[in-house]
Amino acid sequence: MEILIIGGNRYFGKRLMARLLDGGHRVTVLNRGSSPAPAGTISLVADRDDEDALEKALAGRNFDVVVDQVCYTPRQADIARRVFAGRTRRYVMTSTVEVYEYEDSAVPVAEDALDLDTVGVDLGLPWEDPEFLAAHYGEGKRQAEAVFAAAAAEAGFPWASVRVAHVLGGADDFTGRVAHYAQRIRAGEPVAVPTTNRPATYVYVEEIAAFLAWAAVGSEFTGPVNAHSPGPLTTAEICAEIEDLVGGRTVFQEVEVGEVSPFSFARSYGMDNSRAERLGYRFSHSREWLRTALSETITAEVA
């Protein structure tokens, strides 16, 4: 297959590309040129926020599948649905569990908990401002999905989204979240958590790469699908594994206001992955990979 990857050539993105290349697919990578495309891929350079530049970079090119790893705003989605209309038979957007930031639920949320038809889209918000975008990450993804969903309903745009849970694992985890806990546990320093601390759903870095590859070339589903392992994890469960790996002691400090540690949540971030299972994909349980994932990142941190 001819596959275009927009951005995302690190962490699980590079694993996705490796899987597609190993599968014999022809992979083209489009980014701004700030980092080289992986070996074996074809490189296209353009700023995805510049519609004219994107059109020029893609002139004469069509793809079986586009995997959009870096669509963060409704403006980007609006450009993409115009540029790629008629240029691909399948468009897969990498989305996030954060689209459910308003759907706090005592039970895991299914995809239809978020009605994209009711999501207001505002292209005029300052999406180009990095601080605004960082503060409205979930909202940007929600609105981007809503743009694609409307395009699918109105013009048959062949869209799907993968709502990715919190990702763990890999020596190249650049987020610093596991390191946050490891450093405090080693030193016996307080780990800030909310007074009511909810579990969340997670996915192993290798498995989300495998799922995205399957979504691109192994399935034809449309619309959103939740992507995560069964077995939601609490901050205490993650910290217990880290403590066992690094030594030290976990000391939780409950806070009512202020910033809490990265894997602590005052609201539920539990997703229901039964749609993925109905489509034919079964994720491994979090307990099968948690220790391996944490060990990979911690080992790299101290190397």
XYZ file of N, CA and C in Angstrom, residues 23-181:
477
model
N 6.099 -4.528 6.787
C 4.980 -5.170 6.102
C 5.015 -4.999 4.595
N 6.053 -4.346 4.089
C 6.211 -4.191 2.649
C 5.481 -3.006 2.059
N 5.014 -2.104 2.894
C 4.289 -0.940 2.405
C 5.253 0.187 2.035
N 4.827 1.008 1.124
C 5.610 2.178 0.711
C 5.155 3.349 1.579
N 6.065 3.866 2.385
C 5.719 4.866 3.392
C 6.337 6.218 3.042
N 5.481 7.216 2.977
C 5.913 8.600 2.775
C 5.657 9.371 4.064
N 6.615 10.192 4.458
C 6.497 10.988 5.684
C 6.456 12.459 5.308
N 5.435 13.150 5.808
C 5.327 14.588 5.589
C 5.502 15.313 6.909
N 6.500 16.202 6.960
C 6.690 17.047 8.138
C 7.334 18.357 7.709
N 7.673 19.179 8.678
C 8.234 20.496 8.367
C 9.726 20.452 8.076
N 10.321 19.283 8.157
C 11.738 19.158 7.871
C 12.632 19.407 9.064
N 12.043 19.563 10.243
C 12.853 19.824 11.438
C 13.593 18.574 11.909
N 13.124 17.415 11.506
C 13.813 16.164 11.806
C 13.739 15.276 10.568
N 14.795 14.497 10.321
C 14.818 13.683 9.102
C 13.800 12.547 9.152
N 13.289 12.196 7.996
C 12.391 11.045 7.916
C 13.198 9.769 8.124
N 12.594 8.735 8.715
C 13.323 7.485 8.958
C 13.827 6.852 7.670
N 14.895 6.097 7.793
C 15.453 5.387 6.640
C 14.398 4.470 6.033
N 14.366 4.431 4.725
C 13.418 3.576 4.021
C 12.130 4.262 3.645
N 11.916 5.485 4.144
C 10.702 6.223 3.814
C 11.003 7.310 2.791
N 9.953 7.825 2.213
C 10.049 8.956 1.280
C 9.706 10.215 2.055
N 10.467 11.264 1.860
C 10.277 12.487 2.627
C 9.602 13.575 1.808
N 8.567 14.179 2.394
C 7.952 15.380 1.848
C 8.014 16.452 2.932
N 8.357 17.680 2.537
C 8.492 18.767 3.501
C 7.448 19.843 3.218
N 6.636 20.138 4.229
C 5.632 21.200 4.133
C 5.110 21.483 5.523
N 4.651 22.705 5.727
C 3.968 23.071 6.968
C 2.494 22.744 6.787
N 1.970 21.824 7.563
C 0.592 21.394 7.387
C -0.405 22.515 7.634
N 0.015 23.576 8.320
C -0.873 24.710 8.571
C -0.970 25.643 7.371
N -0.116 25.431 6.378
C -0.099 26.248 5.159
C -0.743 25.428 4.039
N -1.995 25.735 3.734
C -2.738 24.918 2.776
C -2.105 24.909 1.396
N -1.629 26.053 0.934
C -0.998 26.114 -0.387
C 0.271 25.271 -0.427
N 1.083 25.389 0.607
C 2.321 24.605 0.659
C 2.022 23.114 0.713
N 0.975 22.754 1.433
C 0.593 21.349 1.527
C 0.124 20.827 0.174
N -0.665 21.614 -0.519
C -1.132 21.232 -1.860
C 0.048 21.031 -2.800
N 1.018 21.934 -2.747
C 2.178 21.836 -3.638
C 3.009 20.593 -3.321
N 3.208 20.311 -2.052
C 4.005 19.146 -1.677
C 3.352 17.844 -2.116
N 2.019 17.845 -2.155
C 1.276 16.630 -2.487
C 0.856 16.557 -3.954
N 1.253 17.521 -4.740
C 0.819 17.585 -6.142
C 1.109 16.276 -6.876
N 0.062 15.726 -7.478
C 0.201 14.502 -8.254
C 0.315 13.231 -7.436
N 0.151 13.334 -6.135
C 0.308 12.167 -5.268
C -1.030 11.746 -4.659
N -1.267 10.440 -4.645
C -2.440 9.870 -3.995
C -1.981 8.723 -3.096
N -2.790 8.424 -2.090
C -2.395 7.425 -1.109
C -3.567 6.507 -0.787
N -3.232 5.263 -0.495
C -4.271 4.351 -0.032
C -4.743 4.757 1.363
N -3.785 5.146 2.196
C -4.092 5.497 3.580
C -3.243 6.696 3.999
N -3.861 7.614 4.743
C -3.136 8.685 5.423
C -3.300 8.467 6.916
N -2.188 8.479 7.653
C -2.237 8.423 9.115
C -1.737 9.770 9.623
N -2.657 10.523 10.221
C -2.349 11.878 10.686
C -2.007 11.818 12.170
N -0.717 11.906 12.466
C -0.243 11.788 13.837
C -0.243 13.115 14.588
N -0.403 14.225 13.879
C -0.198 15.529 14.523
C -1.325 16.512 14.200
N -2.543 16.028 14.182
C -3.683 16.925 13.988
C -4.200 17.330 15.369
N -3.940 18.573 15.742
C -4.262 19.047 17.087
C -5.390 20.062 17.130
N -5.782 20.603 15.977
C -6.744 21.705 15.994
C -7.790 21.542 14.894
N -8.941 22.200 15.053
C -9.951 22.138 13.997
C -9.485 22.812 12.711
N -8.611 23.795 12.807
C -8.078 24.422 11.594
C -7.275 23.419 10.781
N -6.434 22.648 11.459
C -5.645 21.638 10.761
C -6.543 20.593 10.124
N -7.592 20.200 10.830
C -8.534 19.232 10.272
C -9.266 19.821 9.078
N -9.622 21.091 9.162
C -10.350 21.744 8.084
C -9.504 21.805 6.815
N -8.213 22.104 6.967
C -7.306 22.097 5.821
C -7.173 20.688 5.269
N -6.984 19.720 6.165
C -6.757 18.336 5.731
C -7.952 17.773 4.986
N -9.165 18.043 5.451
C -10.326 17.441 4.781
C -10.492 18.013 3.378
N -10.007 19.248 3.140
C -10.047 19.797 1.769
C -8.911 19.224 0.916
N -7.694 19.248 1.456
C -6.523 18.829 0.690
C -6.586 17.343 0.329
N -7.097 16.514 1.260
C -7.061 15.070 1.038
C -8.359 14.503 0.471
N -9.353 15.326 0.270
C -10.586 14.850 -0.376
C -10.239 14.343 -1.775
N -10.545 13.095 -2.061
C -10.241 12.507 -3.366
C -8.806 12.071 -3.522
N -7.981 12.272 -2.488
C -6.561 11.927 -2.579
C -6.218 10.648 -1.804
N -7.158 10.171 -0.969
C -6.935 8.949 -0.214
C -8.265 8.234 -0.014
N -8.207 6.918 0.124
C -9.442 6.171 0.371
C -9.686 5.974 1.865
N -8.685 6.376 2.688
C -8.828 6.195 4.134
C -7.949 7.201 4.860
N -8.533 7.900 5.841
C -7.809 8.913 6.601
C -7.955 8.572 8.086
N -6.830 8.242 8.724
C -6.843 7.829 10.130
C -6.181 8.922 10.965
N -6.937 9.513 11.863
C -6.420 10.541 12.759
C -6.058 9.912 14.102
N -4.850 10.191 14.579
C -4.472 9.774 15.916
C -5.027 10.790 16.907
N -5.977 10.343 17.712
C -6.632 11.214 18.677
C -6.215 10.806 20.097
N -7.025 11.100 21.084
C -6.595 10.943 22.470
C -7.764 10.706 23.414
N -7.475 10.059 24.525
C -8.448 9.908 25.611
C -8.896 11.268 26.127
N -8.079 12.310 25.915
C -8.419 13.637 26.431
C -9.668 14.230 25.767
N -10.161 13.632 24.688
C -11.409 14.135 24.105
C -12.576 13.922 25.068
N -12.389 13.042 26.048
C -13.445 12.773 27.020
C -13.312 13.637 28.278
N -12.636 14.761 28.176
C -12.379 15.561 29.379
C -13.654 16.064 30.045
N -14.774 16.094 29.332
C -16.045 16.530 29.931
C -16.974 15.354 30.232
N -16.563 14.138 29.884
C -17.416 12.971 30.061
C -17.002 12.165 31.289
N -16.864 12.819 32.426
C -16.499 12.117 33.655
C -17.572 11.064 33.952
N -17.134 9.821 34.158
C -18.094 8.730 34.288
C -17.585 7.699 35.280
N -18.491 7.125 36.032
C -18.130 6.078 36.988
C -17.801 4.767 36.274
N -18.245 4.632 35.044
C -17.963 3.431 34.260
C -17.148 3.830 33.037
N -16.376 2.904 32.454
C -15.587 3.235 31.268
C -16.466 3.790 30.147
N -15.960 4.804 29.468
C -16.757 5.462 28.434
C -16.533 4.811 27.073
N -17.624 4.587 26.370
C -17.561 4.113 24.989
C -17.478 5.316 24.050
N -17.201 5.039 22.803
C -16.998 6.106 21.827
C -18.196 7.036 21.721
N -19.408 6.496 21.827
C -20.593 7.333 21.636
C -20.918 8.198 22.845
N -20.088 8.111 23.901
C -20.264 9.034 25.026
C -19.982 10.462 24.588
N -19.187 10.608 23.545
C -18.912 11.914 22.953
C -19.668 12.019 21.642
N -20.685 12.860 21.624
C -21.482 13.079 20.420
C -20.829 14.197 19.618
N -20.107 13.833 18.568
C -19.371 14.822 17.788
C -20.296 15.808 17.078
N -21.533 15.423 16.856
C -22.487 16.338 16.216
C -22.800 17.536 17.100
N -22.562 17.404 18.390
C -22.878 18.492 19.322
C -21.654 19.317 19.702
N -20.490 18.956 19.192
C -19.265 19.689 19.525
C -19.184 20.964 18.692
N -19.119 22.101 19.358
C -18.979 23.363 18.652
C -17.573 23.522 18.111
N -17.466 23.931 16.854
C -16.166 24.125 16.212
C -15.923 25.616 16.046
N -14.802 26.082 16.559
C -14.455 27.498 16.478
C -13.072 27.633 15.849
N -13.042 27.909 14.549
C -11.770 28.052 13.842
C -11.062 29.351 14.215
N -11.784 30.268 14.833
C -11.231 31.577 15.132
C -10.480 31.668 16.445
N -10.493 30.619 17.240
C -9.734 30.633 18.488
C -8.232 30.668 18.183
N -7.411 31.138 19.118
C -5.966 31.294 18.852
C -5.209 29.968 18.892
N -5.575 29.073 17.981
C -4.967 27.749 17.969
C -3.477 27.803 17.647
N -3.029 28.888 17.022
C -1.615 29.005 16.674
C -0.739 29.352 17.883
N -1.354 29.744 18.988
C -0.630 30.106 20.205
C -0.278 28.828 20.970
N 1.010 28.508 21.132
C 1.387 27.252 21.793
C 0.827 27.114 23.212
N 0.773 28.213 23.950
C 0.255 28.136 25.314
C -1.249 27.845 25.316
N -1.971 28.492 24.400
C -3.404 28.231 24.296
C -3.640 26.781 23.891
N -2.879 26.310 22.918
C -3.055 24.939 22.433
C -2.750 23.927 23.531
N -1.680 24.154 24.290
C -1.334 23.226 25.361
C -2.436 23.183 26.425
N -3.036 24.341 26.701
C -4.093 24.411 27.716
C -5.417 23.852 27.219
N -5.556 23.699 25.898
C -6.821 23.228 25.309
C -6.582 22.021 24.407
N -5.652 21.174 24.838
C -5.280 20.010 24.030
C -6.482 19.118 23.734
N -7.214 18.739 24.764
C -8.377 17.874 24.571
C -9.439 18.527 23.722
N -9.674 19.814 23.944
C -10.690 20.531 23.170
C -10.278 20.633 21.707
N -8.998 20.873 21.445
C -8.527 20.925 20.067
C -8.759 19.618 19.335
N -8.492 18.510 20.029
C -8.720 17.194 19.427
C -10.211 16.935 19.217
N -11.026 17.324 20.190
C -12.486 17.159 20.051
C -12.983 17.890 18.800
N -12.577 19.135 18.677
C -13.045 19.933 17.540
C -12.489 19.405 16.212
N -11.250 18.929 16.221
C -10.687 18.339 15.003
C -11.497 17.117 14.582
N -11.824 16.259 15.539
C -12.654 15.096 15.222
C -14.013 15.531 14.681
N -14.580 16.568 15.274
C -15.895 17.049 14.824
C -15.840 17.538 13.382
N -14.741 18.183 12.992
C -14.584 18.635 11.602
C -14.578 17.436 10.659
N -13.815 16.406 10.993
C -13.757 15.225 10.132
C -15.092 14.486 10.100
N -15.749 14.405 11.245
C -17.038 13.717 11.293
C -18.055 14.427 10.412
N -18.059 15.759 10.443
C -18.972 16.522 9.593
C -18.639 16.324 8.122
N -17.351 16.296 7.801
C -16.941 16.067 6.415
C -17.349 14.682 5.944
N -17.288 13.705 6.824
C -17.714 12.353 6.470
C -19.213 12.312 6.206
N -19.987 13.001 7.054
C -21.444 13.006 6.900
C -21.878 13.779 5.667
N -21.187 14.870 5.374
C -21.620 15.749 4.283
C -21.065 15.344 2.919
N -19.822 14.850 2.915
C -19.171 14.599 1.628
C -18.534 13.223 1.528
N -18.807 12.354 2.498
C -18.266 11.005 2.444
C -16.769 10.920 2.682
N -16.210 11.890 3.394
C -14.775 11.853 3.672
C -14.465 10.587 4.468
N -13.494 9.779 4.021
C -13.262 8.442 4.611
C -12.440 8.510 5.893
N -13.074 8.887 6.975
C -12.369 9.248 8.207
C -12.545 8.209 9.317
N -11.469 8.057 10.104
C -11.507 7.274 11.335
C -10.574 7.949 12.328
N -10.831 7.738 13.608
C -9.904 8.263 14.620
C -9.603 7.180 15.638
N -8.378 7.215 16.149
C -7.932 6.287 17.182
C -7.698 7.110 18.446
N -8.544 6.888 19.449
C -8.452 7.626 20.707
C -7.497 6.881 21.639
N -6.267 7.389 21.678
C -5.172 6.704 22.349
C -5.187 7.003 23.842
N -5.062 5.948 24.649
C -4.955 6.095 26.101
C -3.574 6.647 26.460
N -3.316 6.809 27.747
C -1.998 7.231 28.211
C -0.991 6.130 27.866
N 0.111 6.535 27.231
C 1.078 5.572 26.701
C 2.245 5.407 27.666
N 2.642 4.153 27.882
C 3.774 3.835 28.742
C 4.774 2.958 27.984
N 6.045 3.082 28.360
C 7.062 2.179 27.851
C 8.044 2.846 26.904
N 9.100 2.104 26.629
C 10.105 2.551 25.682
C 11.237 3.325 26.320
N 12.446 3.054 25.851
C 13.607 3.802 26.317
C 13.572 5.243 25.838
N 12.755 5.498 24.824
C 12.686 6.832 24.215
C 11.455 7.617 24.654
N 10.844 7.237 25.773
C 9.727 8.011 26.309
C 10.258 9.395 26.686
N 9.801 10.389 25.952
C 10.337 11.748 26.122
C 9.513 12.592 27.090
N 8.442 12.039 27.651
C 7.510 12.847 28.423
C 8.018 13.211 29.812
N 8.897 12.401 30.369
C 9.393 12.653 31.716
C 8.437 12.248 32.823
N 7.312 11.618 32.470
C 6.317 11.302 33.486
C 6.768 10.167 34.409
N 7.332 9.125 33.838
C 7.831 8.028 34.674
C 9.007 8.512 35.520
N 9.873 9.339 34.915
C 11.018 9.878 35.652
C 10.561 10.709 36.850
N 9.449 11.407 36.700
C 8.888 12.206 37.793
C 8.676 11.340 39.024
N 8.081 10.180 38.825
C 7.810 9.276 39.942
C 9.083 8.614 40.448
